[in-house]
């Protein structure tokens, strides 16, 4: 499996190519499919990382360390992007 950074970099290149608009319809559709695949893979890796991240909170002297899971709001970012797309139309 490619690293998150590699997949994100490839996704950025896909977006740049699609934005240029100089591809045939078939090439654009294939590239779009690749972009969706990369986007989903990045989201899955972010979700996996989210489940592993913990924050240490006020450990008591010689006592147990309290931990709290962080909540990553990928869905919020997606809805922001969707709002931007609607505004542009």
JSON list of N, CA and C in Angstrom, two decimals, residues 1-14 34 38-39 41-46 49 52:
[
{"chain": "A", "resi": 1, "resn": "UNK", "atom": "N", "xyz": [0.84, -1.18, 0.00]},
{"chain": "A", "resi": 1, "resn": "UNK", "atom": "CA", "xyz": [0.00, 0.00, 0.00]},
{"chain": "A", "resi": 1, "resn": "UNK", "atom": "C", "xyz": [0.88, 1.24, 0.00]},
{"chain": "A", "resi": 2, "resn": "UNK", "atom": "N", "xyz": [0.54, 2.17, -0.84]},
{"chain": "A", "resi": 2, "resn": "UNK", "atom": "CA", "xyz": [1.30, 3.42, -0.93]},
{"chain": "A", "resi": 2, "resn": "UNK", "atom": "C", "xyz": [1.05, 4.26, 0.32]},
{"chain": "A", "resi": 3, "resn": "UNK", "atom": "N", "xyz": [2.01, 5.11, 0.63]},
{"chain": "A", "resi": 3, "resn": "UNK", "atom": "CA", "xyz": [1.85, 5.96, 1.80]},
{"chain": "A", "resi": 3, "resn": "UNK", "atom": "C", "xyz": [0.78, 7.01, 1.54]},
{"chain": "A", "resi": 4, "resn": "UNK", "atom": "N", "xyz": [0.27, 7.56, 2.63]},
{"chain": "A", "resi": 4, "resn": "UNK", "atom": "CA", "xyz": [-0.74, 8.62, 2.52]},
{"chain": "A", "resi": 4, "resn": "UNK", "atom": "C", "xyz": [-0.20, 9.78, 1.69]},
{"chain": "A", "resi": 5, "resn": "UNK", "atom": "N", "xyz": [1.04, 10.16, 1.96]},
{"chain": "A", "resi": 5, "resn": "UNK", "atom": "CA", "xyz": [1.65, 11.29, 1.26]},
{"chain": "A", "resi": 5, "resn": "UNK", "atom": "C", "xyz": [1.76, 11.04, -0.24]},
{"chain": "A", "resi": 6, "resn": "UNK", "atom": "N", "xyz": [2.14, 9.81, -0.60]},
{"chain": "A", "resi": 6, "resn": "UNK", "atom": "CA", "xyz": [2.24, 9.45, -2.02]},
{"chain": "A", "resi": 6, "resn": "UNK", "atom": "C", "xyz": [0.87, 9.51, -2.70]},
{"chain": "A", "resi": 7, "resn": "UNK", "atom": "N", "xyz": [-0.13, 8.97, -2.03]},
{"chain": "A", "resi": 7, "resn": "UNK", "atom": "CA", "xyz": [-1.48, 8.97, -2.61]},
{"chain": "A", "resi": 7, "resn": "UNK", "atom": "C", "xyz": [-2.03, 10.39, -2.71]},
{"chain": "A", "resi": 8, "resn": "UNK", "atom": "N", "xyz": [-1.79, 11.21, -1.71]},
{"chain": "A", "resi": 8, "resn": "UNK", "atom": "CA", "xyz": [-2.26, 12.58, -1.75]},
{"chain": "A", "resi": 8, "resn": "UNK", "atom": "C", "xyz": [-1.57, 13.35, -2.87]},
{"chain": "A", "resi": 9, "resn": "UNK", "atom": "N", "xyz": [-0.28, 13.13, -3.05]},
{"chain": "A", "resi": 9, "resn": "UNK", "atom": "CA", "xyz": [0.47, 13.79, -4.12]},
{"chain": "A", "resi": 9, "resn": "UNK", "atom": "C", "xyz": [-0.08, 13.38, -5.49]},
{"chain": "A", "resi": 10, "resn": "UNK", "atom": "N", "xyz": [-0.35, 12.10, -5.65]},
{"chain": "A", "resi": 10, "resn": "UNK", "atom": "CA", "xyz": [-0.91, 11.63, -6.92]},
{"chain": "A", "resi": 10, "resn": "UNK", "atom": "C", "xyz": [-2.30, 12.22, -7.14]},
{"chain": "A", "resi": 11, "resn": "UNK", "atom": "N", "xyz": [-3.09, 12.30, -6.08]},
{"chain": "A", "resi": 11, "resn": "UNK", "atom": "CA", "xyz": [-4.43, 12.89, -6.19]},
{"chain": "A", "resi": 11, "resn": "UNK", "atom": "C", "xyz": [-4.34, 14.35, -6.62]},
{"chain": "A", "resi": 12, "resn": "UNK", "atom": "N", "xyz": [-3.39, 15.08, -6.08]},
{"chain": "A", "resi": 12, "resn": "UNK", "atom": "CA", "xyz": [-3.21, 16.48, -6.48]},
{"chain": "A", "resi": 12, "resn": "UNK", "atom": "C", "xyz": [-2.85, 16.58, -7.96]},
{"chain": "A", "resi": 13, "resn": "UNK", "atom": "N", "xyz": [-2.02, 15.67, -8.46]},
{"chain": "A", "resi": 13, "resn": "UNK", "atom": "CA", "xyz": [-1.66, 15.67, -9.88]},
{"chain": "A", "resi": 13, "resn": "UNK", "atom": "C", "xyz": [-2.87, 15.36, -10.75]},
{"chain": "A", "resi": 14, "resn": "UNK", "atom": "N", "xyz": [-3.71, 14.41, -10.29]},
{"chain": "A", "resi": 14, "resn": "UNK", "atom": "CA", "xyz": [-4.92, 14.06, -11.02]},
{"chain": "A", "resi": 14, "resn": "UNK", "atom": "C", "xyz": [-5.83, 15.29, -11.13]},
{"chain": "A", "resi": 34, "resn": "UNK", "atom": "N", "xyz": [-9.77, 7.33, -11.08]},
{"chain": "A", "resi": 34, "resn": "UNK", "atom": "CA", "xyz": [-8.53, 7.18, -10.31]},
{"chain": "A", "resi": 34, "resn": "UNK", "atom": "C", "xyz": [-8.53, 8.16, -9.13]},
{"chain": "A", "resi": 38, "resn": "UNK", "atom": "N", "xyz": [-8.22, 7.27, -5.18]},
{"chain": "A", "resi": 38, "resn": "UNK", "atom": "CA", "xyz": [-7.19, 7.85, -4.33]},
{"chain": "A", "resi": 38, "resn": "UNK", "atom": "C", "xyz": [-7.80, 8.61, -3.15]},
{"chain": "A", "resi": 39, "resn": "UNK", "atom": "N", "xyz": [-8.87, 9.35, -3.41]},
{"chain": "A", "resi": 39, "resn": "UNK", "atom": "CA", "xyz": [-9.54, 10.10, -2.35]},
{"chain": "A", "resi": 39, "resn": "UNK", "atom": "C", "xyz": [-10.06, 9.15, -1.27]},
{"chain": "A", "resi": 41, "resn": "UNK", "atom": "N", "xyz": [-8.97, 6.14, -0.61]},
{"chain": "A", "resi": 41, "resn": "UNK", "atom": "CA", "xyz": [-7.83, 5.53, 0.09]},
{"chain": "A", "resi": 41, "resn": "UNK", "atom": "C", "xyz": [-7.26, 6.50, 1.13]},
{"chain": "A", "resi": 42, "resn": "UNK", "atom": "N", "xyz": [-7.18, 7.77, 0.77]},
{"chain": "A", "resi": 42, "resn": "UNK", "atom": "CA", "xyz": [-6.68, 8.78, 1.72]},
{"chain": "A", "resi": 42, "resn": "UNK", "atom": "C", "xyz": [-7.62, 8.90, 2.92]},
{"chain": "A", "resi": 43, "resn": "UNK", "atom": "N", "xyz": [-8.91, 8.91, 2.65]},
{"chain": "A", "resi": 43, "resn": "UNK", "atom": "CA", "xyz": [-9.89, 8.99, 3.74]},
{"chain": "A", "resi": 43, "resn": "UNK", "atom": "C", "xyz": [-9.77, 7.79, 4.67]},
{"chain": "A", "resi": 44, "resn": "UNK", "atom": "N", "xyz": [-9.57, 6.60, 4.10]},
{"chain": "A", "resi": 44, "resn": "UNK", "atom": "CA", "xyz": [-9.44, 5.40, 4.92]},
{"chain": "A", "resi": 44, "resn": "UNK", "atom": "C", "xyz": [-8.19, 5.47, 5.80]},
{"chain": "A", "resi": 45, "resn": "UNK", "atom": "N", "xyz": [-7.10, 5.97, 5.23]},
{"chain": "A", "resi": 45, "resn": "UNK", "atom": "CA", "xyz": [-5.87, 6.09, 6.02]},
{"chain": "A", "resi": 45, "resn": "UNK", "atom": "C", "xyz": [-6.03, 7.14, 7.11]},
{"chain": "A", "resi": 46, "resn": "UNK", "atom": "N", "xyz": [-6.71, 8.24, 6.82]},
{"chain": "A", "resi": 46, "resn": "UNK", "atom": "CA", "xyz": [-6.97, 9.25, 7.85]},
{"chain": "A", "resi": 46, "resn": "UNK", "atom": "C", "xyz": [-7.85, 8.68, 8.96]},
{"chain": "A", "resi": 49, "resn": "UNK", "atom": "N", "xyz": [-5.73, 6.48, 11.11]},
{"chain": "A", "resi": 49, "resn": "UNK", "atom": "CA", "xyz": [-4.85, 7.28, 11.97]},
{"chain": "A", "resi": 49, "resn": "UNK", "atom": "C", "xyz": [-5.66, 7.89, 13.12]},
{"chain": "A", "resi": 52, "resn": "UNK", "atom": "N", "xyz": [-6.10, 5.74, 16.07]},
{"chain": "A", "resi": 52, "resn": "UNK", "atom": "CA", "xyz": [-4.87, 5.46, 16.84]},
{"chain": "A", "resi": 52, "resn": "UNK", "atom": "C", "xyz": [-4.38, 6.65, 17.66]}
]
